């Protein structure tokens, strides 16, 4: 019925908000990473891979913290 359709629509909005928040958080953290590069830090290949992994994992954690807080 209507309640089930409404719940399904809420799930769609939650998935979309998750994607939007992740995109914004990832972009922000990657911007900080690029600022470090602008100042000449982190150009070694090992550092590039490490900072990329840190940005990705940090983005996941912060995204989950934001959306869980927003959804509760």
Short mmCIF file of N, CA, C and O in Angstrom, two decimals:
data_model
loop_
_atom_site.label_atom_id
_atom_site.label_comp_id
_atom_site.label_asym_id
_atom_site.label_seq_id
_atom_site.Cartn_x
_atom_site.Cartn_y
_atom_site.Cartn_z
N UNK A 1 0.80 -1.18 0.00
CA UNK A 1 0.00 0.00 0.00
C UNK A 1 0.85 1.25 0.00
O UNK A 1 2.02 1.26 -0.36
N UNK A 2 0.22 2.33 0.42
CA UNK A 2 0.89 3.63 0.43
C UNK A 2 2.08 3.67 1.38
O UNK A 2 3.09 4.28 1.08
N UNK A 3 1.97 3.00 2.53
CA UNK A 3 3.07 3.02 3.50
C UNK A 3 4.30 2.33 2.92
O UNK A 3 5.42 2.79 3.10
N UNK A 4 4.08 1.25 2.21
CA UNK A 4 5.20 0.52 1.61
C UNK A 4 5.85 1.35 0.49
O UNK A 4 7.07 1.41 0.38
N UNK A 5 5.03 2.03 -0.31
CA UNK A 5 5.57 2.89 -1.38
C UNK A 5 6.34 4.05 -0.77
O UNK A 5 7.40 4.42 -1.26
N UNK A 6 5.81 4.62 0.30
CA UNK A 6 6.48 5.74 0.97
C UNK A 6 7.83 5.30 1.54
O UNK A 6 8.81 6.02 1.45
N UNK A 7 7.87 4.13 2.14
CA UNK A 7 9.12 3.60 2.69
C UNK A 7 10.14 3.38 1.57
O UNK A 7 11.31 3.69 1.70
N UNK A 8 9.68 2.85 0.44
CA UNK A 8 10.55 2.63 -0.70
C UNK A 8 11.11 3.93 -1.24
O UNK A 8 12.28 4.02 -1.60
N UNK A 9 10.29 4.96 -1.28
CA UNK A 9 10.73 6.27 -1.73
C UNK A 9 11.76 6.84 -0.76
O UNK A 9 12.76 7.43 -1.17
N UNK A 10 11.55 6.62 0.54
CA UNK A 10 12.52 7.06 1.54
C UNK A 10 13.86 6.38 1.36
O UNK A 10 14.91 7.01 1.52
N UNK A 11 13.85 5.11 0.98
CA UNK A 11 15.09 4.38 0.73
C UNK A 11 15.84 4.98 -0.45
O UNK A 11 17.06 5.08 -0.45
N UNK A 12 15.09 5.39 -1.47
CA UNK A 12 15.72 6.01 -2.65
C UNK A 12 16.39 7.31 -2.24
O UNK A 12 17.53 7.58 -2.61
N UNK A 13 15.69 8.12 -1.45
CA UNK A 13 16.26 9.39 -1.00
C UNK A 13 17.49 9.17 -0.12
O UNK A 13 18.46 9.91 -0.21
N UNK A 14 17.45 8.14 0.70
CA UNK A 14 18.60 7.84 1.56
C UNK A 14 19.81 7.44 0.72
O UNK A 14 20.92 7.89 0.97
N UNK A 15 19.60 6.60 -0.29
CA UNK A 15 20.72 6.20 -1.16
C UNK A 15 21.27 7.40 -1.92
O UNK A 15 22.47 7.56 -2.07
N UNK A 16 20.37 8.26 -2.39
CA UNK A 16 20.82 9.44 -3.12
C UNK A 16 21.58 10.40 -2.20
O UNK A 16 22.60 10.96 -2.59
N UNK A 17 21.09 10.58 -0.98
CA UNK A 17 21.77 11.48 -0.06
C UNK A 17 23.13 10.89 0.34
O UNK A 17 24.10 11.63 0.48
N UNK A 18 23.20 9.58 0.47
CA UNK A 18 24.48 8.93 0.76
C UNK A 18 25.49 9.21 -0.35
O UNK A 18 26.63 9.59 -0.08
N UNK A 19 25.07 9.06 -1.59
CA UNK A 19 25.94 9.33 -2.72
C UNK A 19 26.36 10.79 -2.81
O UNK A 19 27.52 11.10 -3.07
N UNK A 20 25.42 11.69 -2.56
CA UNK A 20 25.72 13.12 -2.60
C UNK A 20 26.69 13.51 -1.50
O UNK A 20 27.69 14.20 -1.75
N UNK A 21 26.43 13.05 -0.29
CA UNK A 21 27.31 13.39 0.84
C UNK A 21 28.70 12.81 0.61
O UNK A 21 29.71 13.50 0.82
N UNK A 22 28.79 11.56 0.15
CA UNK A 22 30.10 10.97 -0.12
C UNK A 22 30.85 11.79 -1.16
O UNK A 22 32.04 12.06 -1.00
N UNK A 23 30.17 12.18 -2.22
CA UNK A 23 30.83 12.96 -3.27
C UNK A 23 31.39 14.26 -2.74
O UNK A 23 32.53 14.65 -3.05
N UNK A 24 30.62 14.95 -1.92
CA UNK A 24 31.07 16.24 -1.37
C UNK A 24 32.22 16.06 -0.38
O UNK A 24 33.19 16.82 -0.39
N UNK A 25 32.12 15.04 0.47
CA UNK A 25 33.17 14.79 1.47
C UNK A 25 34.46 14.36 0.76
O UNK A 25 35.54 14.87 1.07
N UNK A 26 34.35 13.46 -0.20
CA UNK A 26 35.52 12.98 -0.93
C UNK A 26 36.19 14.14 -1.67
O UNK A 26 37.41 14.29 -1.64
N UNK A 27 35.39 14.95 -2.30
CA UNK A 27 35.93 16.10 -3.04
C UNK A 27 36.66 17.06 -2.09
O UNK A 27 37.73 17.58 -2.43
N UNK A 28 36.09 17.28 -0.91
CA UNK A 28 36.71 18.18 0.07
C UNK A 28 38.05 17.63 0.55
O UNK A 28 39.05 18.36 0.59
N UNK A 29 38.08 16.36 0.93
CA UNK A 29 39.33 15.77 1.41
C UNK A 29 40.37 15.70 0.30
O UNK A 29 41.56 15.90 0.53
N UNK A 30 39.93 15.41 -0.91
CA UNK A 30 40.87 15.36 -2.02
C UNK A 30 41.41 16.76 -2.33
O UNK A 30 42.55 16.91 -2.77
N UNK A 31 40.60 17.79 -2.09
CA UNK A 31 41.07 19.16 -2.25
C UNK A 31 42.19 19.48 -1.28
O UNK A 31 43.17 20.14 -1.65
N UNK A 32 42.06 19.00 -0.06
CA UNK A 32 43.13 19.19 0.93
C UNK A 32 44.39 18.46 0.47
O UNK A 32 45.51 18.99 0.58
N UNK A 33 44.21 17.27 -0.07
CA UNK A 33 45.34 16.50 -0.60
C UNK A 33 46.04 17.27 -1.72
O UNK A 33 47.27 17.35 -1.77
N UNK A 34 45.26 17.88 -2.59
CA UNK A 34 45.84 18.65 -3.69
C UNK A 34 46.55 19.90 -3.18
O UNK A 34 47.55 20.33 -3.77
N UNK A 35 46.04 20.50 -2.11
CA UNK A 35 46.73 21.65 -1.52
C UNK A 35 48.11 21.25 -1.02
O UNK A 35 49.08 22.01 -1.18
N UNK A 36 48.19 20.06 -0.42
CA UNK A 36 49.51 19.56 0.02
C UNK A 36 50.44 19.42 -1.18
O UNK A 36 51.62 19.78 -1.11
N UNK A 37 49.90 18.93 -2.29
CA UNK A 37 50.71 18.80 -3.50
C UNK A 37 51.16 20.17 -4.01
O UNK A 37 52.28 20.33 -4.49
N UNK A 38 50.27 21.17 -3.91
CA UNK A 38 50.62 22.52 -4.35
C UNK A 38 51.81 23.07 -3.57
O UNK A 38 52.57 23.89 -4.08
N UNK A 39 51.94 22.64 -2.33
CA UNK A 39 53.06 23.08 -1.49
C UNK A 39 54.27 22.14 -1.61
O UNK A 39 55.24 22.29 -0.89
N UNK A 40 54.17 21.16 -2.51
CA UNK A 40 55.30 20.30 -2.79
C UNK A 40 55.43 19.06 -1.94
O UNK A 40 56.46 18.39 -1.95
N UNK A 41 54.38 18.71 -1.20
CA UNK A 41 54.42 17.53 -0.34
C UNK A 41 53.68 16.36 -0.98
O UNK A 41 52.67 16.54 -1.63
N UNK A 42 54.20 15.15 -0.77
CA UNK A 42 53.47 13.94 -1.13
C UNK A 42 53.56 13.52 -2.58
O UNK A 42 52.65 12.85 -3.07
N UNK A 43 54.63 13.89 -3.27
CA UNK A 43 54.75 13.52 -4.68
C UNK A 43 55.37 12.15 -4.91
O UNK A 43 55.33 11.63 -6.02
N UNK A 44 55.98 11.56 -3.88
CA UNK A 44 56.54 10.23 -4.05
C UNK A 44 55.40 9.25 -4.32
O UNK A 44 54.33 9.38 -3.76
N UNK A 45 55.65 8.27 -5.19
CA UNK A 45 54.59 7.36 -5.60
C UNK A 45 53.93 6.67 -4.40
O UNK A 45 52.70 6.55 -4.34
N UNK A 46 54.74 6.26 -3.43
CA UNK A 46 54.20 5.62 -2.23
C UNK A 46 53.26 6.57 -1.48
O UNK A 46 52.18 6.18 -1.02
N UNK A 47 53.66 7.83 -1.39
CA UNK A 47 52.83 8.84 -0.71
C UNK A 47 51.54 9.11 -1.46
O UNK A 47 50.49 9.34 -0.85
N UNK A 48 51.61 9.09 -2.78
CA UNK A 48 50.41 9.32 -3.60
C UNK A 48 49.38 8.23 -3.33
O UNK A 48 48.20 8.51 -3.10
N UNK A 49 49.83 6.96 -3.34
CA UNK A 49 48.91 5.86 -3.08
C UNK A 49 48.39 5.88 -1.64
O UNK A 49 47.20 5.65 -1.39
N UNK A 50 49.27 6.17 -0.69
CA UNK A 50 48.87 6.22 0.72
C UNK A 50 47.85 7.32 0.95
O UNK A 50 46.81 7.09 1.57
N UNK A 51 48.13 8.52 0.45
CA UNK A 51 47.20 9.64 0.67
C UNK A 51 45.86 9.38 -0.03
O UNK A 51 44.81 9.75 0.49
N UNK A 52 45.91 8.73 -1.19
CA UNK A 52 44.65 8.38 -1.88
C UNK A 52 43.81 7.42 -1.07
O UNK A 52 42.59 7.58 -0.96
N UNK A 53 44.46 6.42 -0.48
CA UNK A 53 43.73 5.47 0.37
C UNK A 53 43.18 6.12 1.62
O UNK A 53 42.04 5.84 2.02
N UNK A 54 43.98 7.00 2.21
CA UNK A 54 43.52 7.70 3.42
C UNK A 54 42.31 8.58 3.09
O UNK A 54 41.32 8.59 3.83
N UNK A 55 42.38 9.30 1.98
CA UNK A 55 41.25 10.15 1.57
C UNK A 55 40.00 9.31 1.37
O UNK A 55 38.92 9.67 1.84
N UNK A 56 40.14 8.18 0.70
CA UNK A 56 38.98 7.33 0.42
C UNK A 56 38.37 6.77 1.71
O UNK A 56 37.16 6.87 1.93
N UNK A 57 39.21 6.20 2.58
CA UNK A 57 38.70 5.62 3.83
C UNK A 57 38.12 6.69 4.75
O UNK A 57 37.07 6.49 5.36
N UNK A 58 38.80 7.82 4.85
CA UNK A 58 38.30 8.92 5.68
C UNK A 58 36.96 9.43 5.15
O UNK A 58 36.05 9.76 5.93
N UNK A 59 36.83 9.46 3.84
CA UNK A 59 35.57 9.91 3.23
C UNK A 59 34.43 8.96 3.57
O UNK A 59 33.31 9.41 3.84
N UNK A 60 34.69 7.67 3.57
CA UNK A 60 33.66 6.69 3.94
C UNK A 60 33.24 6.90 5.38
O UNK A 60 32.04 6.96 5.69
N UNK A 61 34.20 7.01 6.28
CA UNK A 61 33.90 7.16 7.72
C UNK A 61 33.11 8.44 7.97
O UNK A 61 32.07 8.42 8.65
N UNK A 62 33.57 9.55 7.43
CA UNK A 62 32.90 10.83 7.67
C UNK A 62 31.51 10.83 7.03
O UNK A 62 30.55 11.33 7.63
N UNK A 63 31.38 10.25 5.85
CA UNK A 63 30.06 10.15 5.20
C UNK A 63 29.09 9.37 6.08
O UNK A 63 27.95 9.80 6.29
N UNK A 64 29.54 8.23 6.59
CA UNK A 64 28.66 7.43 7.44
C UNK A 64 28.27 8.19 8.71
O UNK A 64 27.11 8.13 9.14
N UNK A 65 29.21 8.91 9.30
CA UNK A 65 28.89 9.70 10.49
C UNK A 65 27.85 10.76 10.18
O UNK A 65 26.91 10.98 10.95
N UNK A 66 27.99 11.42 9.04
CA UNK A 66 27.04 12.48 8.66
C UNK A 66 25.65 11.91 8.38
O UNK A 66 24.66 12.41 8.91
N UNK A 67 25.58 10.86 7.56
CA UNK A 67 24.25 10.36 7.18
C UNK A 67 23.55 9.66 8.33
O UNK A 67 22.33 9.79 8.48
N UNK A 68 24.29 8.96 9.15
CA UNK A 68 23.66 8.31 10.31
C UNK A 68 23.09 9.38 11.24
O UNK A 68 21.97 9.26 11.73
N UNK A 69 23.85 10.44 11.45
CA UNK A 69 23.38 11.54 12.30
C UNK A 69 22.14 12.21 11.68
O UNK A 69 21.19 12.55 12.37
N UNK A 70 22.17 12.38 10.37
CA UNK A 70 21.05 13.04 9.69
C UNK A 70 19.81 12.17 9.66
O UNK A 70 18.69 12.68 9.72
N UNK A 71 19.99 10.86 9.56
CA UNK A 71 18.84 9.96 9.44
C UNK A 71 18.19 9.61 10.77
O UNK A 71 17.08 9.11 10.80
N UNK A 72 18.87 9.85 11.86
CA UNK A 72 18.30 9.48 13.17
C UNK A 72 17.41 10.54 13.73
O UNK A 72 17.38 11.64 13.46
#
